[in-house]
Amino acid sequence: MTRDTSEKTTKKIRELPREEYILPGTRSCAACGLMLTYRHALKALAQKKVVVTVPASCMTVLHGVYPITPVKVHCINNPFAATGASSSGIVAGLKATGKQDYTVVAFAGDGGTYDIGIQALSGALERGTDFMYVCYDNEGYMNTGTQRSSASPAGMITTTTPLLTKRQQKKDMIRIVEAHNIPYIATASPAYPLDLYDKFVAARDMNGPRYLEVHAPCPPGWGFPNKDMIKIGKMAVECGVNVLFEIRDGRFRLTSRSLRLAEKGTRKPIKQYVSRQTRFRKMTDQQIQRFQELTDARWEYFLKRHQEHA
Ligand SMILES: Cc1ncc(C[n+]2csc(CCOP(=O)(O)OP(=O)(O)O)c2C)c(N)n1
Ligand code: SF4
């Protein structure tokens, strides 16, 4: 049965399950946005049987080196490009062995999703594979030292664009995924854990392909102090860089802080977000202005879609 988050939502942090599925001793950096995302996601997912499939990424590192792992759920490591194919294979294998009560969840970075894994992901979505695909978007190839990905914003310094910064704008992955007409698409942030948790529960209880994209701040790659991880995640939402929404069977609605911002109309300027991260220190005023214009246009597009279904 599908759970409708618009009717039942988690209101307080203490309503989240107490059980932890990630034990102390992961190999992720301090204050990693992915780590916090995974912690809350597993509180939703691991209430039922779950198998996670992960390509080469910071997530592999978080899981540890066989046979030692701090994570309490089944995990399969797959080749970098193969996450969608791996998911379809696991679903088929579970079906063939009569184990149909598992949720198969792919967890990949933006490099493994927007770039090298896009073909396998598209195939799995098009085949209607019964799985959840989670892209944690830290806007670069962070595990190998902050190379640019097609999710890196224009103006970001990466180790493959050290002099001029990245010139191309971020790829619009949501629109690519939406073109596959799948039942559920949502965005989230570890800075808004209740919204994130509810979306993972909603997706967990659905059938067919479900895609979640989590904007995951990365202190060493983005260049901000560890203590500011939540603040940066919130600022991304406050200025509209990360818009929180869900799309169920084509019906779009803003959620959480983005919904409140739509009601009040008080988004913060991009400049505040950009100026707190050293990855943007070479951005010109013109580039910041362009970033603002594109963010405004994207916000207006989502606002219109929200109002259409209100
Ligand atoms: C075919 C292939 N090319 C390159 C690598 C090296 N590699 C491992 S992880 C990684 C970066 C992954 O980036 P992303 O998917 O964004 O995840 P993140 O590291 O940011 O968590 C790369 C390039 C690899 N393992 N396999
Ligand atoms: S590099 Fe970034 S995403 Fe990777 S473990 Fe460290 S903080 Fe997390």
mmCIF file of C-alpha atoms in Angstrom, residues 14-275:
data_model
loop_
_atom_site.group_PDB
_atom_site.id
_atom_site.type_symbol
_atom_site.label_atom_id
_atom_site.label_comp_id
_atom_site.label_asym_id
_atom_site.label_seq_id
_atom_site.Cartn_x
_atom_site.Cartn_y
_atom_site.Cartn_z
ATOM 1 C CA ARG A 14 12.045 12.176 18.556
ATOM 2 C CA GLU A 15 9.372 10.435 16.471
ATOM 3 C CA LEU A 16 12.132 8.867 14.340
ATOM 4 C CA PRO A 17 13.018 5.241 15.161
ATOM 5 C CA ARG A 18 15.660 5.046 17.907
ATOM 6 C CA GLU A 19 17.514 2.116 16.391
ATOM 7 C CA GLU A 20 20.773 2.949 14.628
ATOM 8 C CA TYR A 21 21.825 0.935 11.580
ATOM 9 C CA ILE A 22 25.242 2.559 11.218
ATOM 10 C CA LEU A 23 27.584 1.822 14.106
ATOM 11 C CA PRO A 24 30.391 4.140 15.250
ATOM 12 C CA GLY A 25 33.542 3.739 13.186
ATOM 13 C CA THR A 26 32.616 4.506 9.593
ATOM 14 C CA ARG A 27 35.419 5.674 7.324
ATOM 15 C CA SER A 28 33.583 8.772 6.077
ATOM 16 C CA CYS A 29 34.895 12.259 6.898
ATOM 17 C CA ALA A 30 33.609 14.121 9.933
ATOM 18 C CA ALA A 31 30.345 16.010 9.237
ATOM 19 C CA CYS A 32 29.722 14.172 5.955
ATOM 20 C CA GLY A 33 26.291 15.011 4.481
ATOM 21 C CA LEU A 34 26.088 11.576 2.887
ATOM 22 C CA MET A 35 26.696 9.883 6.219
ATOM 23 C CA LEU A 36 23.831 11.777 7.898
ATOM 24 C CA THR A 37 21.583 11.107 4.902
ATOM 25 C CA TYR A 38 22.291 7.396 5.115
ATOM 26 C CA ARG A 39 21.694 7.333 8.859
ATOM 27 C CA HIS A 40 18.166 8.725 8.499
ATOM 28 C CA ALA A 41 17.447 6.797 5.301
ATOM 29 C CA LEU A 42 18.250 3.496 7.001
ATOM 30 C CA LYS A 43 15.938 4.334 9.901
ATOM 31 C CA ALA A 44 13.183 4.305 7.264
ATOM 32 C CA LEU A 45 14.430 1.493 5.034
ATOM 33 C CA ALA A 46 15.691 -1.043 7.559
ATOM 34 C CA GLN A 47 12.320 -1.360 9.294
ATOM 35 C CA LYS A 48 11.781 -3.831 6.446
ATOM 36 C CA LYS A 49 14.210 -6.171 4.725
ATOM 37 C CA VAL A 50 16.616 -4.208 2.561
ATOM 38 C CA VAL A 51 19.520 -4.870 0.199
ATOM 39 C CA VAL A 52 21.710 -1.931 -0.749
ATOM 40 C CA THR A 53 23.779 -1.833 -3.929
ATOM 41 C CA VAL A 54 26.594 0.698 -4.167
ATOM 42 C CA PRO A 55 29.048 1.661 -6.930
ATOM 43 C CA ALA A 56 32.593 2.909 -6.326
ATOM 44 C CA SER A 57 32.197 6.105 -4.271
ATOM 45 C CA CYS A 58 32.428 7.621 -0.786
ATOM 46 C CA MET A 59 29.562 5.261 0.053
ATOM 47 C CA THR A 60 31.831 2.260 -0.579
ATOM 48 C CA VAL A 61 34.360 3.783 1.775
ATOM 49 C CA LEU A 62 31.665 4.395 4.379
ATOM 50 C CA HIS A 63 30.716 0.718 4.220
ATOM 51 C CA GLY A 64 34.281 -0.365 5.017
ATOM 52 C CA VAL A 65 36.495 -3.159 3.761
ATOM 53 C CA TYR A 66 35.206 -6.730 3.765
ATOM 54 C CA PRO A 67 34.765 -8.496 6.155
ATOM 55 C CA ILE A 68 34.467 -5.531 8.513
ATOM 56 C CA THR A 69 31.595 -3.037 8.193
ATOM 57 C CA PRO A 70 29.870 -0.592 10.530
ATOM 58 C CA VAL A 71 26.585 -0.907 8.590
ATOM 59 C CA LYS A 72 23.906 -3.366 9.675
ATOM 60 C CA VAL A 73 22.177 -3.972 6.314
ATOM 61 C CA HIS A 74 23.119 -6.217 3.376
ATOM 62 C CA CYS A 75 25.306 -4.378 0.874
ATOM 63 C CA ILE A 76 26.641 -5.360 -2.548
ATOM 64 C CA ASN A 77 29.446 -3.355 -4.148
ATOM 65 C CA ASN A 78 29.062 -3.049 -7.906
ATOM 66 C CA PRO A 79 31.219 -1.576 -10.704
ATOM 67 C CA PHE A 80 31.045 2.197 -11.100
ATOM 68 C CA ALA A 81 28.839 2.221 -14.223
ATOM 69 C CA ALA A 82 26.568 -0.660 -13.290
ATOM 70 C CA THR A 83 24.274 0.441 -10.458
ATOM 71 C CA GLY A 84 21.035 0.292 -12.467
ATOM 72 C CA ALA A 85 21.953 -3.078 -13.980
ATOM 73 C CA SER A 86 23.032 -4.385 -10.590
ATOM 74 C CA SER A 87 19.658 -3.342 -9.137
ATOM 75 C CA SER A 88 17.682 -5.104 -11.879
ATOM 76 C CA GLY A 89 19.841 -8.209 -11.387
ATOM 77 C CA ILE A 90 19.315 -8.276 -7.626
ATOM 78 C CA VAL A 91 15.553 -7.832 -8.022
ATOM 79 C CA ALA A 92 15.473 -10.715 -10.544
ATOM 80 C CA GLY A 93 17.646 -12.899 -8.296
ATOM 81 C CA LEU A 94 15.447 -12.309 -5.253
ATOM 82 C CA LYS A 95 12.358 -13.115 -7.312
ATOM 83 C CA ALA A 96 13.915 -16.304 -8.680
ATOM 84 C CA THR A 97 14.730 -17.493 -5.167
ATOM 85 C CA GLY A 98 11.314 -16.589 -3.780
ATOM 86 C CA LYS A 99 12.591 -13.740 -1.576
ATOM 87 C CA GLN A 100 10.229 -11.013 -2.614
ATOM 88 C CA ASP A 101 9.919 -9.195 0.692
ATOM 89 C CA TYR A 102 13.169 -7.218 0.205
ATOM 90 C CA THR A 103 13.433 -3.601 -0.892
ATOM 91 C CA VAL A 104 16.343 -3.155 -3.284
ATOM 92 C CA VAL A 105 17.963 0.254 -2.865
ATOM 93 C CA ALA A 106 20.744 1.660 -5.027
ATOM 94 C CA PHE A 107 22.839 4.397 -3.403
ATOM 95 C CA ALA A 108 25.151 6.226 -5.810
ATOM 96 C CA GLY A 109 26.991 9.536 -5.974
ATOM 97 C CA ASP A 110 26.357 12.147 -8.659
ATOM 98 C CA GLY A 111 29.322 10.892 -10.713
ATOM 99 C CA GLY A 112 27.876 7.389 -10.589
ATOM 100 C CA THR A 113 24.434 8.747 -11.518
ATOM 101 C CA TYR A 114 24.637 11.830 -13.742
ATOM 102 C CA ASP A 115 27.702 10.615 -15.650
ATOM 103 C CA ILE A 116 28.992 7.059 -15.808
ATOM 104 C CA GLY A 117 25.885 5.317 -14.456
ATOM 105 C CA ILE A 118 23.235 7.168 -16.465
ATOM 106 C CA GLN A 119 22.823 4.482 -19.127
ATOM 107 C CA ALA A 120 22.306 1.652 -16.610
ATOM 108 C CA LEU A 121 19.991 3.855 -14.539
ATOM 109 C CA SER A 122 17.887 4.749 -17.587
ATOM 110 C CA GLY A 123 17.646 1.061 -18.485
ATOM 111 C CA ALA A 124 16.472 0.065 -15.022
ATOM 112 C CA LEU A 125 13.885 2.877 -14.932
ATOM 113 C CA GLU A 126 12.637 2.030 -18.421
ATOM 114 C CA ARG A 127 12.348 -1.688 -17.585
ATOM 115 C CA GLY A 128 10.181 -0.764 -14.611
ATOM 116 C CA THR A 129 12.526 -2.423 -12.124
ATOM 117 C CA ASP A 130 10.917 -2.532 -8.689
ATOM 118 C CA PHE A 131 13.609 -0.622 -6.761
ATOM 119 C CA MET A 132 14.630 2.663 -5.203
ATOM 120 C CA TYR A 133 17.501 4.636 -6.671
ATOM 121 C CA VAL A 134 19.097 7.220 -4.396
ATOM 122 C CA CYS A 135 21.546 9.725 -5.821
ATOM 123 C CA TYR A 136 23.408 11.551 -3.074
ATOM 124 C CA ASP A 137 24.559 14.650 -4.857
ATOM 125 C CA ASN A 138 27.746 16.074 -3.367
ATOM 126 C CA GLU A 139 28.366 17.815 -6.702
ATOM 127 C CA GLY A 140 31.638 16.149 -7.615
ATOM 128 C CA TYR A 141 33.741 12.992 -7.628
ATOM 129 C CA MET A 142 34.616 13.380 -3.976
ATOM 130 C CA ASN A 143 36.025 9.954 -3.156
ATOM 131 C CA THR A 144 38.842 10.455 -5.647
ATOM 132 C CA GLY A 145 39.575 14.070 -4.705
ATOM 133 C CA THR A 146 36.920 16.508 -5.987
ATOM 134 C CA GLN A 147 36.973 16.119 -9.752
ATOM 135 C CA ARG A 148 34.184 17.843 -11.688
ATOM 136 C CA SER A 149 30.991 15.946 -12.498
ATOM 137 C CA SER A 150 28.054 17.084 -14.600
ATOM 138 C CA ALA A 151 26.331 17.852 -11.292
ATOM 139 C CA SER A 152 29.029 20.344 -10.224
ATOM 140 C CA PRO A 153 27.679 23.891 -10.451
ATOM 141 C CA ALA A 154 29.268 26.354 -12.874
ATOM 142 C CA GLY A 155 31.861 28.461 -11.082
ATOM 143 C CA MET A 156 33.039 25.657 -8.772
ATOM 144 C CA ILE A 157 36.771 24.972 -8.398
ATOM 145 C CA THR A 158 37.511 21.281 -8.853
ATOM 146 C CA THR A 159 40.784 19.381 -9.271
ATOM 147 C CA THR A 160 40.032 18.953 -12.974
ATOM 148 C CA THR A 161 39.134 22.643 -13.426
ATOM 149 C CA PRO A 162 41.730 24.303 -11.174
ATOM 150 C CA LEU A 163 42.383 27.506 -13.139
ATOM 151 C CA LEU A 164 39.159 28.587 -14.768
ATOM 152 C CA THR A 165 36.512 26.897 -12.572
ATOM 153 C CA LYS A 166 33.807 24.725 -14.118
ATOM 154 C CA ARG A 167 32.169 26.516 -17.047
ATOM 155 C CA GLN A 168 29.155 24.321 -17.786
ATOM 156 C CA GLN A 169 25.909 24.564 -15.798
ATOM 157 C CA LYS A 170 24.690 21.636 -13.698
ATOM 158 C CA LYS A 171 22.830 18.932 -15.616
ATOM 159 C CA ASP A 172 19.066 18.807 -14.946
ATOM 160 C CA MET A 173 18.895 15.196 -13.821
ATOM 161 C CA ILE A 174 15.376 15.445 -12.415
ATOM 162 C CA ARG A 175 13.956 16.266 -15.843
ATOM 163 C CA ILE A 176 15.867 13.349 -17.377
ATOM 164 C CA VAL A 177 14.509 10.956 -14.746
ATOM 165 C CA GLU A 178 11.007 12.391 -15.053
ATOM 166 C CA ALA A 179 11.026 11.619 -18.781
ATOM 167 C CA HIS A 180 10.917 7.932 -17.780
ATOM 168 C CA ASN A 181 7.420 8.419 -16.272
ATOM 169 C CA ILE A 182 8.167 6.615 -13.026
ATOM 170 C CA PRO A 183 5.764 6.617 -10.033
ATOM 171 C CA TYR A 184 7.879 8.556 -7.544
ATOM 172 C CA ILE A 185 10.595 11.206 -7.646
ATOM 173 C CA ALA A 186 11.689 13.287 -4.668
ATOM 174 C CA THR A 187 14.460 15.591 -3.516
ATOM 175 C CA ALA A 188 15.729 15.848 0.056
ATOM 176 C CA SER A 189 18.425 17.241 2.338
ATOM 177 C CA PRO A 190 20.095 15.872 5.474
ATOM 178 C CA ALA A 191 19.480 19.345 6.938
ATOM 179 C CA TYR A 192 15.732 18.520 6.902
ATOM 180 C CA PRO A 193 15.774 14.979 8.311
ATOM 181 C CA LEU A 194 12.029 14.639 8.938
ATOM 182 C CA ASP A 195 11.199 15.486 5.337
ATOM 183 C CA LEU A 196 13.942 13.108 4.208
ATOM 184 C CA TYR A 197 12.716 10.312 6.451
ATOM 185 C CA ASP A 198 9.107 10.662 5.275
ATOM 186 C CA LYS A 199 10.165 10.502 1.633
ATOM 187 C CA PHE A 200 12.213 7.352 2.217
ATOM 188 C CA VAL A 201 9.241 5.727 3.975
ATOM 189 C CA ALA A 202 6.914 6.766 1.144
ATOM 190 C CA ALA A 203 9.251 5.407 -1.532
ATOM 191 C CA ARG A 204 9.913 2.235 0.454
ATOM 192 C CA ASP A 205 6.218 1.390 0.469
ATOM 193 C CA MET A 206 5.667 1.857 -3.270
ATOM 194 C CA ASN A 207 6.231 -0.431 -6.215
ATOM 195 C CA GLY A 208 8.117 0.241 -9.438
ATOM 196 C CA PRO A 209 11.102 2.528 -9.950
ATOM 197 C CA ARG A 210 11.463 5.340 -7.404
ATOM 198 C CA TYR A 211 14.169 8.027 -7.640
ATOM 199 C CA LEU A 212 15.350 10.175 -4.722
ATOM 200 C CA GLU A 213 17.992 12.842 -4.993
ATOM 201 C CA VAL A 214 19.623 14.156 -1.827
ATOM 202 C CA HIS A 215 21.771 17.289 -1.884
ATOM 203 C CA ALA A 216 24.636 16.168 0.374
ATOM 204 C CA PRO A 217 27.059 18.847 1.638
ATOM 205 C CA CYS A 218 30.699 17.711 1.682
ATOM 206 C CA PRO A 219 32.994 19.795 3.941
ATOM 207 C CA PRO A 220 36.365 19.004 2.292
ATOM 208 C CA GLY A 221 35.048 19.153 -1.287
ATOM 209 C CA TRP A 222 32.969 22.301 -0.861
ATOM 210 C CA GLY A 223 35.292 24.096 1.537
ATOM 211 C CA PHE A 224 33.383 24.951 4.690
ATOM 212 C CA PRO A 225 34.017 24.143 8.372
ATOM 213 C CA ASN A 226 32.619 20.820 9.647
ATOM 214 C CA LYS A 227 30.382 22.608 12.130
ATOM 215 C CA ASP A 228 28.518 24.320 9.249
ATOM 216 C CA MET A 229 27.310 21.199 7.429
ATOM 217 C CA ILE A 230 23.671 21.605 8.452
ATOM 218 C CA LYS A 231 23.839 25.364 7.968
ATOM 219 C CA ILE A 232 25.088 24.948 4.378
ATOM 220 C CA GLY A 233 22.402 22.323 3.661
ATOM 221 C CA LYS A 234 19.757 24.725 4.971
ATOM 222 C CA MET A 235 21.163 27.670 3.019
ATOM 223 C CA ALA A 236 20.970 25.643 -0.203
ATOM 224 C CA VAL A 237 17.247 25.229 0.436
ATOM 225 C CA GLU A 238 16.742 28.808 1.674
ATOM 226 C CA CYS A 239 18.141 30.274 -1.537
ATOM 227 C CA GLY A 240 16.452 27.746 -3.842
ATOM 228 C CA VAL A 241 19.527 25.857 -5.050
ATOM 229 C CA ASN A 242 18.022 22.729 -3.505
ATOM 230 C CA VAL A 243 14.240 22.753 -3.926
ATOM 231 C CA LEU A 244 12.455 20.181 -1.749
ATOM 232 C CA PHE A 245 9.601 18.458 -3.566
ATOM 233 C CA GLU A 246 8.056 15.167 -4.526
ATOM 234 C CA ILE A 247 6.384 14.034 -7.749
ATOM 235 C CA ARG A 248 3.870 11.197 -7.353
ATOM 236 C CA ASP A 249 2.470 9.807 -10.566
ATOM 237 C CA GLY A 250 3.215 13.147 -12.237
ATOM 238 C CA ARG A 251 1.676 15.262 -9.443
ATOM 239 C CA PHE A 252 4.206 17.800 -8.212
ATOM 240 C CA ARG A 253 4.228 19.344 -4.750
ATOM 241 C CA LEU A 254 6.740 21.372 -2.784
ATOM 242 C CA THR A 255 7.480 20.080 0.710
ATOM 243 C CA SER A 256 8.951 21.165 4.036
ATOM 244 C CA ARG A 257 10.971 24.413 4.009
ATOM 245 C CA SER A 258 10.528 24.931 0.253
ATOM 246 C CA LEU A 259 6.763 24.868 0.710
ATOM 247 C CA ARG A 260 6.999 27.487 3.458
ATOM 248 C CA LEU A 261 9.291 29.629 1.294
ATOM 249 C CA ALA A 262 6.737 29.456 -1.513
ATOM 250 C CA GLU A 263 4.048 30.663 0.870
ATOM 251 C CA LYS A 264 6.162 33.528 2.235
ATOM 252 C CA GLY A 265 8.173 34.339 -0.903
ATOM 253 C CA THR A 266 11.382 35.131 0.994
ATOM 254 C CA ARG A 267 14.243 33.189 -0.551
ATOM 255 C CA LYS A 268 17.782 34.231 0.411
ATOM 256 C CA PRO A 269 20.225 35.578 -2.213
ATOM 257 C CA ILE A 270 22.615 33.047 -3.785
ATOM 258 C CA LYS A 271 25.553 35.257 -2.801
ATOM 259 C CA GLN A 272 25.135 34.288 0.870
ATOM 260 C CA TYR A 273 25.413 30.576 0.006
ATOM 261 C CA VAL A 274 28.310 31.018 -2.420
ATOM 262 C CA SER A 275 30.386 33.234 -0.116
#
